[in-house]
mmCIF file of C-alpha atoms in Angstrom:
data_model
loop_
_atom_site.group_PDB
_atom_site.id
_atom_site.type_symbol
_atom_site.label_atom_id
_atom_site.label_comp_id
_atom_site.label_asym_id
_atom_site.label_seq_id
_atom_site.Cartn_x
_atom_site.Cartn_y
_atom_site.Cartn_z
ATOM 1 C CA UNK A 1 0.000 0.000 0.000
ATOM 2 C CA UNK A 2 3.009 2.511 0.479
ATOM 3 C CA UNK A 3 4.682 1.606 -2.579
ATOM 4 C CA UNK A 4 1.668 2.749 -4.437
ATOM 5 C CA UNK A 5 0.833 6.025 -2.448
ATOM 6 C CA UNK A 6 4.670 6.926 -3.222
ATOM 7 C CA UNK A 7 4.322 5.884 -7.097
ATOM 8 C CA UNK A 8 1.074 8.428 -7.042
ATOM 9 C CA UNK A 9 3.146 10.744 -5.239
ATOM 10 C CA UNK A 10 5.832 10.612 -7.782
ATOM 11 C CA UNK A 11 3.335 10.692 -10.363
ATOM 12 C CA UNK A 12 1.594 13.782 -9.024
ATOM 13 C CA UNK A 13 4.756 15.797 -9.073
ATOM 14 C CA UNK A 14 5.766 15.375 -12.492
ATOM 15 C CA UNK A 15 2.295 16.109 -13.004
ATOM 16 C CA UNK A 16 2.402 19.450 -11.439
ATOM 17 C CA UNK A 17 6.526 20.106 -12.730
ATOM 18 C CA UNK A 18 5.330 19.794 -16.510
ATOM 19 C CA UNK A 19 1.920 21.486 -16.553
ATOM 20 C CA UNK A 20 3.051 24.183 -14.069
ATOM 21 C CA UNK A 21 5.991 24.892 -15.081
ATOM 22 C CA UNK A 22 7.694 23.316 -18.203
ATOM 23 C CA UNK A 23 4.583 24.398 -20.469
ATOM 24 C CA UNK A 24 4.399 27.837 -19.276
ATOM 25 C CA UNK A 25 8.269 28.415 -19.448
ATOM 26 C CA UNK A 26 8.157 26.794 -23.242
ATOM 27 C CA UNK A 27 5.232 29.149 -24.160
ATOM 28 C CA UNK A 28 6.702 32.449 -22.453
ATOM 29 C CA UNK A 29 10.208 31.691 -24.576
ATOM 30 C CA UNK A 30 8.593 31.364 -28.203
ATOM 31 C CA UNK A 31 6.539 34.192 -27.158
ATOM 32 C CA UNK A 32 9.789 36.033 -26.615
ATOM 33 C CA UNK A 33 11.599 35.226 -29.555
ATOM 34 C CA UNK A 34 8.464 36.102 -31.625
ATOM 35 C CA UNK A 35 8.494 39.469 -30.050
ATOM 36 C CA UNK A 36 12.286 39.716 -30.791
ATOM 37 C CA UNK A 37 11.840 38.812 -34.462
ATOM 38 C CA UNK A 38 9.224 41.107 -34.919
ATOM 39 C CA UNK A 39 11.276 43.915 -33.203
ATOM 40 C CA UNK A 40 13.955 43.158 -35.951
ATOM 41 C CA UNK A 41 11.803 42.413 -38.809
ATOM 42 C CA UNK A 42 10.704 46.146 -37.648
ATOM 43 C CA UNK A 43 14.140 47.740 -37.698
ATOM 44 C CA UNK A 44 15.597 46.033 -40.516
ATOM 45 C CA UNK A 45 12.269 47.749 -42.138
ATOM 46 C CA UNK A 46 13.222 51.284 -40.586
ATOM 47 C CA UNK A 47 16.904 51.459 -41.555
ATOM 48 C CA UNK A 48 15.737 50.376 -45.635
ATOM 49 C CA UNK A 49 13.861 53.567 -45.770
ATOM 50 C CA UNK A 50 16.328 55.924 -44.002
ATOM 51 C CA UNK A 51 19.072 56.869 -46.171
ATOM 52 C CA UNK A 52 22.785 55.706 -44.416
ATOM 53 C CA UNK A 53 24.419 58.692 -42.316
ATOM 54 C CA UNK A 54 27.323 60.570 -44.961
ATOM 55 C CA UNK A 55 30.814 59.230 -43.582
ATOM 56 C CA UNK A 56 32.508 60.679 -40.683
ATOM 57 C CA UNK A 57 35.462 62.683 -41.704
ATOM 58 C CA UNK A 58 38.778 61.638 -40.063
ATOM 59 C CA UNK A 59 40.344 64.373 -37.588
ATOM 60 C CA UNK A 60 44.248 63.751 -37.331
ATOM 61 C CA UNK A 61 45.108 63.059 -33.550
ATOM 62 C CA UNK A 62 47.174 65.755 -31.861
ATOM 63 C CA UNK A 63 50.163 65.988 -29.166
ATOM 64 C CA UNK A 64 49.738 67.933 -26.226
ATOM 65 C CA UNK A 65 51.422 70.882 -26.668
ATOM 66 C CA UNK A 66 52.731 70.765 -22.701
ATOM 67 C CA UNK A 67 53.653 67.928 -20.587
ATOM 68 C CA UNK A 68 52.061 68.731 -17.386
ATOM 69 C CA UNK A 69 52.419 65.292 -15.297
ATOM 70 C CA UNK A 70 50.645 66.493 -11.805
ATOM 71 C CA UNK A 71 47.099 65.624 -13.951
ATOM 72 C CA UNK A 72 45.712 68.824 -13.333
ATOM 73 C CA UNK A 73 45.519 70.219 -16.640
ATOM 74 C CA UNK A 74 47.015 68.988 -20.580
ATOM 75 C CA UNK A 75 46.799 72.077 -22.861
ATOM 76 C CA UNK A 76 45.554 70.978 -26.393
ATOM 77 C CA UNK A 77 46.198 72.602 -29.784
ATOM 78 C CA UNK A 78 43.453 72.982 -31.712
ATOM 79 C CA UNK A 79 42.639 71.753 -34.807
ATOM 80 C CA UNK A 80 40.824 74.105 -37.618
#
C-alpha cells in the first residue's frame, strides 16, 4: 500500500513540474523570440527607408602641446 501512495506521489509531481511549469516556461520563450523577431523584422524595415548617415570625416590626432604630469591640466592645440 506505500509503494503505491509513493508511485502516485511521484506521479503527481511530475504532473504538477510539466503542466506548471515546463509548459508555461516553453510558451513564455517562443513568445519572446516572436516578439524579438518582430522587433527586428521592424528595424531592418526602418533602416531600408532611411538613407545611411554621410561618412565621418577623419580628424588627425594631436600631441599635447605641454607635458604637465601632476594631472591637473594637458593644454591641447586645436585643430581648424
Amino acid at each position: 500500500m506505500g509503494k503505491y501512495l509513493f508511485y502516485a506521489f511521484i506521479i503527481y509531481l511530475l504532473y504538477r513540474l510539466i503542466f506548471e511549469f515546463i509548459i508555461p516556461v516553453s510558451r513564455t520563450v517562443s513568445s519572446v523570440k516572436k516578439s524579438v523577431n518582430q522587433m527586428k523584422e521592424q528595424q531592418g524595415f526602418n533602416t531600408q527607408q532611411t538613407p545611411p548617415p554621410p561618412p565621418k570625416q577623419e580628424v588627425p590626432k594631436t600631441k599635447p602641446s605641454t607635458t604637465n604630469t601632476n594631472g591637473e591640466y594637458i593644454e591641447f592645440e586645436e585643430v581648424k
